[in-house]
CSV table of C-alpha atoms and ligand atoms in Angstrom, one decimal:
chain,number,residue,atom,x,y,z
A,209,MET,CA,-13.6,11.1,-42.8
A,210,THR,CA,-14.1,10.5,-46.5
A,211,ALA,CA,-11.4,11.6,-48.9
A,212,LEU,CA,-14.0,14.0,-50.4
A,213,LEU,CA,-14.6,15.9,-47.2
A,214,ARG,CA,-10.9,15.8,-46.3
A,215,ARG,CA,-10.0,17.4,-49.6
A,216,ALA,CA,-12.7,20.0,-49.2
A,217,MET,CA,-11.5,20.9,-45.8
A,218,LEU,CA,-7.9,21.2,-46.9
A,219,ALA,CA,-8.8,23.3,-50.0
A,220,THR,CA,-11.0,25.8,-48.3
A,221,THR,CA,-10.2,28.3,-45.6
A,222,PHE,CA,-12.7,27.2,-43.0
A,223,ILE,CA,-14.6,30.3,-42.2
A,224,GLY,CA,-17.1,28.7,-40.0
A,225,LEU,CA,-20.7,28.5,-40.3
A,226,THR,CA,-21.4,32.2,-40.4
A,227,LEU,CA,-24.9,32.5,-41.4
A,228,THR,CA,-26.3,34.9,-43.8
A,229,GLY,CA,-28.5,36.5,-41.2
A,230,ALA,CA,-30.6,38.2,-43.8
A,231,ALA,CA,-33.8,40.0,-43.4
A,232,ALA,CA,-36.8,37.9,-42.8
A,233,GLN,CA,-38.2,36.7,-46.1
A,234,GLU,CA,-41.8,36.4,-46.8
A,235,LYS,CA,-41.6,33.0,-48.3
A,236,PRO,CA,-39.3,30.2,-47.0
A,237,LYS,CA,-36.7,30.1,-49.7
A,238,ALA,CA,-34.8,26.9,-50.4
A,239,GLU,CA,-31.8,26.5,-52.5
A,240,VAL,CA,-31.6,22.8,-53.4
A,241,ILE,CA,-28.5,21.2,-54.9
A,242,HIS,CA,-29.1,17.9,-56.8
A,243,TRP,CA,-27.8,16.1,-59.8
A,244,TRP,CA,-31.1,15.4,-61.6
A,245,THR,CA,-30.6,16.7,-65.1
A,246,SER,CA,-31.9,14.0,-67.5
A,247,GLY,CA,-35.3,14.2,-69.0
A,248,GLY,CA,-36.9,11.9,-66.4
A,249,GLU,CA,-35.0,13.4,-63.5
A,250,ALA,CA,-35.8,17.0,-64.5
A,251,ALA,CA,-39.5,16.1,-64.7
A,252,ALA,CA,-39.2,14.5,-61.2
A,253,VAL,CA,-37.5,17.3,-59.5
A,254,LYS,CA,-40.1,19.7,-61.0
A,255,VAL,CA,-42.7,17.8,-58.9
A,256,PHE,CA,-40.8,18.6,-55.7
A,257,ALA,CA,-40.3,22.2,-56.8
A,258,ASP,CA,-44.0,22.7,-57.7
A,259,LYS,CA,-45.2,21.1,-54.5
A,260,PHE,CA,-42.9,23.2,-52.4
A,261,ASN,CA,-43.9,26.4,-54.2
A,262,GLU,CA,-47.6,25.4,-53.8
A,263,ALA,CA,-47.0,24.9,-50.1
A,264,GLY,CA,-45.8,28.5,-49.9
A,265,GLY,CA,-42.1,28.1,-50.4
A,266,GLU,CA,-39.8,29.4,-53.0
A,267,TRP,CA,-37.6,26.7,-54.7
A,268,VAL,CA,-34.2,27.8,-56.0
A,269,ASP,CA,-32.9,25.1,-58.2
A,270,SER,CA,-29.2,24.3,-58.2
A,271,ALA,CA,-28.8,21.3,-60.6
A,272,ILE,CA,-25.2,20.1,-61.0
A,273,ALA,CA,-24.8,17.3,-63.6
A,274,GLY,CA,-23.2,14.1,-62.2
A,275,GLY,CA,-23.5,12.7,-58.7
A,276,GLU,CA,-19.9,13.0,-57.9
A,277,ALA,CA,-19.7,16.6,-59.0
A,278,SER,CA,-22.9,17.5,-57.2
A,279,ARG,CA,-21.8,16.0,-53.9
A,280,SER,CA,-18.4,17.6,-54.1
A,281,ALA,CA,-20.0,21.0,-54.7
A,282,THR,CA,-22.3,20.5,-51.7
A,283,ILE,CA,-19.4,19.5,-49.4
A,284,ASN,CA,-17.3,22.5,-50.6
A,285,ARG,CA,-20.2,24.9,-50.0
A,286,ILE,CA,-20.8,23.5,-46.5
A,287,VAL,CA,-17.1,23.6,-45.6
A,288,GLY,CA,-16.7,27.0,-47.1
A,289,GLY,CA,-19.5,28.4,-44.9
A,290,ASN,CA,-22.0,29.0,-47.7
A,291,PRO,CA,-24.3,26.0,-47.5
A,292,PRO,CA,-27.3,25.4,-49.6
A,293,THR,CA,-30.7,24.9,-47.8
A,294,ALA,CA,-30.8,21.3,-48.8
A,295,ALA,CA,-28.7,18.8,-50.9
A,296,GLN,CA,-29.0,15.4,-52.5
A,297,PHE,CA,-26.9,12.4,-51.6
A,298,ASN,CA,-27.5,8.7,-52.1
A,299,THR,CA,-29.0,6.8,-49.3
A,300,GLY,CA,-26.1,5.2,-47.4
A,301,LYS,CA,-22.8,6.3,-46.1
A,302,GLN,CA,-22.0,9.2,-48.4
A,303,PHE,CA,-23.0,11.9,-45.9
A,304,GLN,CA,-22.0,10.0,-42.8
A,305,ASP,CA,-19.0,12.3,-42.2
A,306,LEU,CA,-21.2,15.4,-42.5
A,307,THR,CA,-23.4,14.0,-39.8
A,308,GLN,CA,-20.5,13.0,-37.6
A,309,GLN,CA,-18.8,16.4,-37.9
A,310,GLY,CA,-22.0,18.1,-36.8
A,311,LEU,CA,-22.5,19.8,-40.2
A,312,LEU,CA,-26.2,18.9,-40.6
A,313,ASN,CA,-29.4,19.9,-38.9
A,314,SER,CA,-31.4,17.2,-37.2
A,315,ILE,CA,-34.9,16.7,-38.5
A,316,GLU,CA,-35.8,14.3,-35.7
A,317,GLU,CA,-38.8,16.4,-34.6
A,318,LEU,CA,-40.4,16.1,-38.0
A,319,ALA,CA,-39.6,12.4,-38.1
A,320,VAL,CA,-41.3,11.8,-34.8
A,321,ALA,CA,-44.3,13.9,-35.7
A,322,GLY,CA,-44.7,12.3,-39.1
A,323,LYS,CA,-44.0,8.7,-37.7
A,324,TRP,CA,-41.4,8.2,-40.4
A,325,ARG,CA,-40.1,5.0,-38.7
A,326,ASP,CA,-43.5,3.4,-39.2
A,327,PHE,CA,-43.4,3.5,-43.0
A,328,MET,CA,-39.8,3.5,-44.1
A,329,PRO,CA,-37.6,0.4,-44.7
A,330,PRO,CA,-35.5,-0.1,-41.5
A,331,SER,CA,-32.2,-0.1,-43.5
A,332,PHE,CA,-33.1,3.3,-44.9
A,333,VAL,CA,-34.0,4.6,-41.4
A,334,GLU,CA,-30.6,3.3,-40.2
A,335,ALA,CA,-28.8,5.0,-43.1
A,336,SER,CA,-30.5,8.3,-42.4
A,337,THR,CA,-30.1,8.5,-38.6
A,338,LYS,CA,-27.3,8.9,-36.0
A,339,ASP,CA,-27.7,8.4,-32.3
A,340,GLY,CA,-31.4,8.1,-32.8
A,341,GLN,CA,-31.9,11.3,-34.8
A,342,PHE,CA,-32.8,11.7,-38.4
A,343,TYR,CA,-30.3,13.9,-40.4
A,344,ALA,CA,-31.6,13.1,-43.9
A,345,VAL,CA,-34.9,12.5,-45.5
A,346,PRO,CA,-35.0,9.4,-47.7
A,347,ILE,CA,-37.4,10.0,-50.5
A,348,ASN,CA,-37.4,6.9,-52.7
A,349,VAL,CA,-36.3,3.4,-53.3
A,350,HIS,CA,-34.4,2.8,-56.6
A,351,GLY,CA,-33.9,-0.7,-57.9
A,352,GLN,CA,-30.5,-0.9,-59.4
A,353,ASN,CA,-30.2,-4.3,-61.1
A,354,TRP,CA,-32.8,-3.8,-63.8
A,355,MET,CA,-32.5,-4.8,-67.5
A,356,PHE,CA,-34.4,-2.4,-69.6
A,357,TYR,CA,-34.9,-3.7,-73.1
A,358,SER,CA,-36.4,-2.5,-76.4
A,359,LYS,CA,-39.3,-4.8,-77.4
A,360,ASP,CA,-38.8,-3.8,-81.0
A,361,VAL,CA,-35.1,-4.8,-81.0
A,362,PHE,CA,-36.0,-8.0,-79.3
A,363,GLU,CA,-38.6,-8.8,-81.9
A,364,LYS,CA,-36.4,-7.9,-84.8
A,365,SER,CA,-33.5,-10.0,-83.3
A,366,GLY,CA,-35.7,-13.1,-82.6
A,367,VAL,CA,-35.4,-12.8,-78.8
A,368,ALA,CA,-38.7,-14.1,-77.6
A,369,ALA,CA,-38.5,-13.3,-73.8
A,370,PRO,CA,-36.3,-11.4,-71.4
A,371,PRO,CA,-33.4,-13.6,-70.4
A,372,ALA,CA,-33.8,-15.3,-67.0
A,373,THR,CA,-30.3,-16.9,-66.9
A,374,PHE,CA,-26.9,-15.7,-67.9
A,375,ASP,CA,-26.8,-18.4,-70.7
A,376,GLU,CA,-30.0,-16.8,-72.0
A,377,LEU,CA,-28.6,-13.4,-71.6
A,378,PHE,CA,-25.5,-14.2,-73.7
A,379,SER,CA,-27.6,-15.9,-76.3
A,380,ALA,CA,-29.9,-12.9,-76.5
A,381,LEU,CA,-26.9,-10.6,-76.8
A,382,ASP,CA,-25.5,-12.7,-79.7
A,383,LYS,CA,-28.8,-12.6,-81.5
A,384,ILE,CA,-29.1,-8.8,-81.1
A,385,GLN,CA,-25.6,-8.4,-82.4
A,386,ALA,CA,-26.2,-10.7,-85.4
A,387,ALA,CA,-29.3,-8.6,-86.2
A,388,GLY,CA,-27.1,-5.5,-86.4
A,389,PHE,CA,-28.0,-3.7,-83.2
A,390,ILE,CA,-25.9,-2.7,-80.2
A,391,PRO,CA,-26.5,-5.6,-77.9
A,392,LEU,CA,-25.6,-3.9,-74.6
A,393,ALA,CA,-26.1,-0.2,-74.1
A,394,GLN,CA,-23.3,0.5,-71.6
A,395,GLY,CA,-22.1,3.9,-70.5
A,396,GLY,CA,-18.5,4.6,-69.7
A,397,GLU,CA,-18.3,6.1,-66.2
A,398,LEU,CA,-16.9,4.5,-63.1
A,399,TRP,CA,-20.2,4.3,-61.3
A,400,GLN,CA,-22.0,2.8,-64.3
A,401,GLU,CA,-19.4,0.1,-64.6
A,402,ARG,CA,-19.6,-0.5,-60.9
A,403,LEU,CA,-23.4,-0.8,-61.1
A,404,LEU,CA,-23.1,-3.4,-63.9
A,405,PHE,CA,-20.5,-5.3,-62.0
A,406,ASN,CA,-22.6,-5.4,-58.8
A,407,ALA,CA,-25.7,-6.5,-60.7
A,408,VAL,CA,-23.6,-9.3,-62.3
A,409,LEU,CA,-22.0,-10.3,-59.0
A,410,LEU,CA,-25.4,-10.5,-57.3
A,411,GLY,CA,-26.9,-12.6,-60.2
A,412,VAL,CA,-23.9,-14.9,-60.7
A,413,ALA,CA,-22.7,-15.4,-57.2
A,414,GLY,CA,-26.0,-15.0,-55.4
A,415,ARG,CA,-27.2,-13.0,-52.4
A,416,ASP,CA,-25.2,-14.9,-49.8
A,417,VAL,CA,-21.8,-14.4,-51.5
A,418,TYR,CA,-22.7,-10.8,-52.3
A,419,MET,CA,-23.5,-10.0,-48.6
A,420,LYS,CA,-20.5,-12.0,-47.4
A,421,ILE,CA,-18.3,-9.8,-49.6
A,422,TYR,CA,-19.8,-6.4,-48.9
A,423,GLN,CA,-21.0,-6.8,-45.3
A,424,ASP,CA,-18.7,-9.3,-43.8
A,425,ARG,CA,-15.7,-8.8,-46.1
A,426,ASP,CA,-15.3,-12.6,-45.8
A,427,GLU,CA,-12.1,-14.0,-47.2
A,428,ALA,CA,-13.6,-17.3,-48.2
A,429,ALA,CA,-16.3,-15.6,-50.2
A,430,LEU,CA,-13.6,-13.5,-51.9
A,431,GLN,CA,-11.7,-16.6,-52.8
A,432,SER,CA,-14.8,-18.6,-53.9
A,433,PRO,CA,-15.3,-20.0,-57.4
A,434,GLU,CA,-18.6,-18.0,-57.5
A,435,PHE,CA,-16.8,-14.7,-57.1
A,436,LEU,CA,-14.3,-15.6,-59.8
A,437,LYS,CA,-17.1,-16.7,-62.1
A,438,ALA,CA,-18.9,-13.3,-61.5
A,439,VAL,CA,-15.7,-11.4,-62.5
A,440,GLU,CA,-15.3,-13.6,-65.6
A,441,THR,CA,-19.0,-13.1,-66.6
A,442,PHE,CA,-18.6,-9.4,-66.2
A,443,GLY,CA,-15.5,-9.4,-68.4
A,444,ARG,CA,-17.4,-11.4,-71.0
A,445,LEU,CA,-19.9,-8.7,-71.4
A,446,ARG,CA,-17.3,-6.2,-72.7
A,447,GLN,CA,-17.6,-7.4,-76.2
A,448,TYR,CA,-21.3,-6.5,-76.4
A,449,ALA,CA,-20.8,-2.7,-75.7
A,450,ASP,CA,-20.4,-0.4,-78.6
A,451,GLN,CA,-17.4,1.8,-79.6
A,452,GLY,CA,-19.1,4.9,-78.3
A,453,SER,CA,-19.4,3.6,-74.8
A,454,ALA,CA,-16.3,5.3,-73.5
A,455,GLY,CA,-17.2,8.3,-71.3
A,456,ARG,CA,-20.8,8.2,-72.2
A,457,ASN,CA,-23.3,9.2,-69.5
A,458,TRP,CA,-26.3,7.0,-68.6
A,459,THR,CA,-29.0,9.1,-70.1
A,460,ASP,CA,-27.4,9.1,-73.6
A,461,THR,CA,-26.9,5.4,-73.1
A,462,ALA,CA,-30.6,4.9,-72.2
A,463,ALA,CA,-31.5,6.8,-75.4
A,464,LEU,CA,-29.9,4.1,-77.5
A,465,VAL,CA,-32.5,1.6,-76.2
A,466,ILE,CA,-35.3,4.2,-76.3
A,467,THR,CA,-34.6,4.9,-80.0
A,468,GLY,CA,-34.3,1.2,-80.9
A,469,LYS,CA,-30.5,1.3,-81.6
A,470,ALA,CA,-29.6,-1.0,-78.7
A,471,GLY,CA,-31.2,-4.0,-77.1
A,472,ILE,CA,-30.6,-4.0,-73.4
A,473,GLN,CA,-29.4,-1.5,-70.7
A,474,ILE,CA,-28.6,-2.8,-67.2
A,475,MET,CA,-29.3,0.3,-65.0
A,476,GLY,CA,-31.2,1.6,-62.1
A,477,ASP,CA,-34.8,2.5,-62.6
A,478,TRP,CA,-34.1,6.2,-63.0
A,479,ALA,CA,-33.6,5.1,-66.6
A,480,LYS,CA,-37.3,4.3,-66.7
A,481,GLY,CA,-37.9,7.9,-65.9
A,482,ASP,CA,-36.2,8.7,-69.2
A,483,PHE,CA,-38.2,6.1,-71.2
A,484,LYS,CA,-41.3,7.7,-69.8
A,485,ALA,CA,-40.1,11.3,-70.5
A,486,ALA,CA,-39.7,10.1,-74.1
A,487,GLY,CA,-43.4,9.1,-74.2
A,488,GLN,CA,-42.8,5.3,-73.8
A,489,THR,CA,-44.8,3.0,-71.5
A,490,ALA,CA,-43.5,0.0,-69.6
A,491,GLY,CA,-44.8,-3.2,-71.2
A,492,GLN,CA,-45.4,-1.5,-74.5
A,493,GLU,CA,-42.3,-0.1,-76.2
A,494,PHE,CA,-39.9,-1.3,-73.5
A,495,GLY,CA,-39.8,-4.0,-70.9
A,496,CYS,CA,-38.1,-4.5,-67.6
A,497,ALA,CA,-36.8,-7.6,-65.8
A,498,LEU,CA,-34.2,-8.1,-63.1
A,499,THR,CA,-30.7,-9.0,-64.2
A,500,PRO,CA,-30.5,-12.9,-64.3
A,501,GLY,CA,-30.0,-15.0,-61.2
A,502,GLU,CA,-32.2,-15.7,-58.3
A,503,PRO,CA,-34.6,-12.8,-58.2
A,504,THR,CA,-33.1,-10.3,-55.7
A,505,PHE,CA,-33.7,-6.6,-55.8
A,506,MET,CA,-30.6,-4.5,-55.3
A,507,ILE,CA,-31.8,-1.3,-53.8
A,508,GLY,CA,-30.6,2.2,-53.1
A,509,GLY,CA,-32.1,5.6,-53.2
A,510,ASP,CA,-31.8,9.3,-52.6
A,511,VAL,CA,-31.9,11.5,-49.6
A,512,PHE,CA,-31.9,15.2,-48.9
A,513,VAL,CA,-29.7,16.5,-46.1
A,514,PHE,CA,-30.1,19.9,-44.5
A,515,PRO,CA,-26.9,21.7,-43.8
A,516,LYS,CA,-26.5,23.2,-40.3
A,517,THR,CA,-27.9,26.6,-39.9
A,518,SER,CA,-29.6,28.5,-37.1
A,519,ASP,CA,-31.2,31.1,-39.4
A,520,ALA,CA,-34.9,30.7,-38.5
A,521,GLU,CA,-36.0,31.3,-42.1
A,522,GLN,CA,-33.7,28.6,-43.4
A,523,VAL,CA,-34.8,26.1,-40.8
A,524,LYS,CA,-38.4,26.9,-41.7
A,525,ALA,CA,-37.6,26.2,-45.4
A,526,GLN,CA,-35.8,23.0,-44.5
A,527,ASN,CA,-38.7,21.7,-42.5
A,528,LEU,CA,-41.2,22.6,-45.2
A,529,LEU,CA,-39.1,20.9,-47.8
A,530,ALA,CA,-38.8,17.6,-45.8
A,531,THR,CA,-42.5,17.7,-45.0
A,532,VAL,CA,-43.6,18.3,-48.6
A,533,MET,CA,-41.2,15.7,-50.0
A,534,LEU,CA,-42.9,13.0,-47.9
A,535,GLU,CA,-46.5,13.9,-48.4
A,536,PRO,CA,-48.3,10.9,-49.9
A,537,GLU,CA,-49.4,12.8,-52.9
A,538,THR,CA,-45.9,14.2,-53.6
A,539,GLN,CA,-44.5,10.7,-53.1
A,540,VAL,CA,-46.7,9.1,-55.7
A,541,ALA,CA,-46.3,11.9,-58.3
A,542,PHE,CA,-42.6,12.2,-57.8
A,543,ASN,CA,-41.8,8.5,-57.9
A,544,THR,CA,-44.1,7.9,-60.9
A,545,VAL,CA,-41.9,10.2,-63.1
A,546,LYS,CA,-38.6,9.3,-61.4
A,547,GLY,CA,-38.9,5.6,-61.9
A,548,SER,CA,-38.4,4.7,-58.3
A,549,VAL,CA,-41.0,3.5,-55.7
A,550,PRO,CA,-42.2,5.6,-52.8
A,551,ILE,CA,-40.4,5.5,-49.6
A,552,ARG,CA,-43.7,5.2,-47.8
A,553,SER,CA,-45.2,1.7,-47.4
A,554,ASP,CA,-48.5,3.2,-46.2
A,555,ILE,CA,-49.8,4.8,-49.4
A,556,ASP,CA,-51.8,3.8,-52.4
A,557,THR,CA,-49.4,2.6,-55.1
A,558,SER,CA,-51.9,1.1,-57.4
A,559,SER,CA,-51.3,3.8,-60.1
A,560,LEU,CA,-47.6,2.8,-60.5
A,561,ASP,CA,-46.3,1.1,-63.7
A,562,GLU,CA,-45.7,-2.6,-64.0
A,563,CYS,CA,-42.0,-2.4,-63.3
A,564,ALA,CA,-42.6,-0.5,-60.1
A,565,LYS,CA,-45.1,-3.1,-59.1
A,566,LYS,CA,-42.6,-5.8,-59.6
A,567,GLY,CA,-40.2,-3.8,-57.4
A,568,LEU,CA,-42.8,-3.4,-54.7
A,569,ASP,CA,-43.3,-7.2,-54.7
A,570,TYR,CA,-39.5,-7.9,-54.2
A,571,LEU,CA,-39.6,-5.4,-51.3
A,572,LYS,CA,-42.2,-7.4,-49.4
A,573,SER,CA,-39.6,-9.9,-48.2
A,574,PRO,CA,-36.1,-9.4,-46.8
A,575,ASP,CA,-35.1,-12.5,-48.8
A,576,THR,CA,-35.6,-10.9,-52.2
A,577,GLN,CA,-33.7,-7.7,-51.6
A,578,VAL,CA,-30.1,-6.5,-50.8
A,579,GLY,CA,-28.7,-3.0,-50.2
A,580,ASN,CA,-26.4,-1.6,-52.9
A,581,SER,CA,-22.8,-0.9,-52.2
A,582,GLU,CA,-23.5,2.7,-51.1
A,583,LEU,CA,-25.6,1.3,-48.2
A,584,LEU,CA,-23.1,-1.4,-47.3
A,585,ILE,CA,-19.6,0.2,-47.5
A,586,SER,CA,-17.9,3.5,-47.1
A,587,SER,CA,-17.6,6.0,-49.9
A,588,ASP,CA,-13.8,5.7,-49.9
A,589,LEU,CA,-14.0,1.9,-50.3
A,590,ASN,CA,-16.7,2.1,-52.9
A,591,GLY,CA,-14.6,4.5,-54.8
A,592,SER,CA,-11.5,2.3,-54.7
A,593,LEU,CA,-13.5,-0.8,-55.7
A,594,GLY,CA,-14.9,1.3,-58.6
A,595,ASP,CA,-11.4,2.0,-59.7
A,596,ILE,CA,-10.6,-1.7,-59.8
A,597,ILE,CA,-13.7,-2.5,-61.7
A,598,THR,CA,-13.1,0.3,-64.2
A,599,GLU,CA,-9.6,-0.8,-64.8
A,600,PHE,CA,-10.6,-4.4,-65.4
A,601,TRP,CA,-13.6,-3.4,-67.6
A,602,ASN,CA,-11.5,-1.2,-69.8
A,603,ASP,CA,-8.6,-3.6,-70.4
A,604,PRO,CA,-9.8,-6.7,-72.2
A,605,SER,CA,-6.5,-8.4,-71.5
A,606,ALA,CA,-6.8,-7.9,-67.7
A,607,SER,CA,-7.0,-11.2,-65.8
A,608,ALA,CA,-10.0,-12.1,-63.7
A,609,GLU,CA,-7.7,-13.6,-61.0
A,610,ASP,CA,-5.9,-10.2,-60.7
A,611,MET,CA,-9.1,-8.4,-60.3
A,612,VAL,CA,-10.2,-10.8,-57.6
A,613,ALA,CA,-6.9,-10.3,-55.8
A,614,ALA,CA,-7.1,-6.5,-56.0
A,615,TYR,CA,-10.7,-6.5,-54.8
A,616,GLY,CA,-9.8,-8.7,-51.8
A,617,GLU,CA,-6.9,-6.4,-50.9
A,618,ALA,CA,-9.1,-3.3,-51.0
A,619,LEU,CA,-11.8,-4.9,-48.9
A,620,GLN,CA,-9.3,-6.0,-46.3
A,621,SER,CA,-7.4,-2.7,-46.1
A,622,ILE,CA,-9.8,0.2,-46.6
A,623,ASP,CA,-12.4,1.1,-43.9
B,245,GAL,C1,-28.3,7.9,-58.7
B,245,GAL,C2,-29.5,8.5,-58.0
B,245,GAL,C3,-30.7,8.5,-58.9
B,245,GAL,C4,-30.4,8.8,-60.4
B,245,GAL,C5,-29.0,8.4,-60.8
B,245,GAL,C6,-28.5,9.0,-62.1
B,245,GAL,O1,-27.2,8.1,-57.9
B,245,GAL,O2,-29.9,7.7,-56.9
B,245,GAL,O3,-31.7,9.3,-58.4
B,245,GAL,O4,-30.8,10.0,-60.7
B,245,GAL,O5,-28.0,8.6,-59.9
B,245,GAL,O6,-28.4,10.3,-62.1
């Protein structure tokens, strides 16, 4: 059981899943908890809400800023016996406990009828199912090791092309700094620092070492010169972040690149949603390229889960939500504003922007993609590794060797 669920169960008097029986409603009403509050995210969730309402439902929006806060609220509501109709998690192991404890409704019937297994990436099917049943609907694929850059800042700093190696990246950062801009737009939250570290790890150490560490927890990979080099490279990036980085969220951080104050942000492609919401176009005001290294797309995504209920109206609303979210038209409209790519491989994606098209190319082969840490390791371990990364990032005197040792210990001792 994750620490989050354990805490929620301890803190709440478990009053069981008494269901607000309620009089039959005319429209299936769905309260949906999610953490999509930035400009791009709000535009994207509005697509879901509008499509659900058009399909005859009534969307009740419960936005809670910050993934961690949103997921905690969902777990507390479920354990407290007052679950929402649906709630967002990241694709992966974050909701595994809820499934195992029997706290979610199966949506297998919909999955069979809609042939979901035919068009979703197998690793996402695996992350959303237990004992052959779907308990979550994955709705997108987000690339997480993108560099988004301001073309204006690059031009004014004399950076001719997006860096393709780490040497080129450091040279570009130096030039941007010399020209008086913030070189690296970096926010100051645990998950943002972890995302940066994982992007650097993948780029510097390569896909094999990355997978050996997260999937196999391989001692030799943890002791390898490649892993140490990745930690050192990550540490070297500290000097390019600005003073305001501490505690800053990702959307305010993306705004630095959007407004031409900073050169590069390494972030998931939800950031692209913010560039678009600000009226910018990929390839015009901003560009995108994968973080240096052998081109490998680090992927994750979002799912919605449907807390257990036997209230027929709620089940109806849950089924309608899952159906609407996966409709081809909704998928294209939603992902276009969200910055991600559709979860369906069977739809026309020709209208997507040039970054999304690059992403779709990487997704064609298993050799150019890896799962992010949410897909590969438990939430508890991911949280502990995040603590180690954050501590290292925020203490310029911390030694890379100590971080390597702490990382190895956590990977060997936490499930
Ligand atoms: C991620 C999520 C994205 C994005 C981001 C920032 O966890 O997968 O959809 O919104 O958080 O809020």
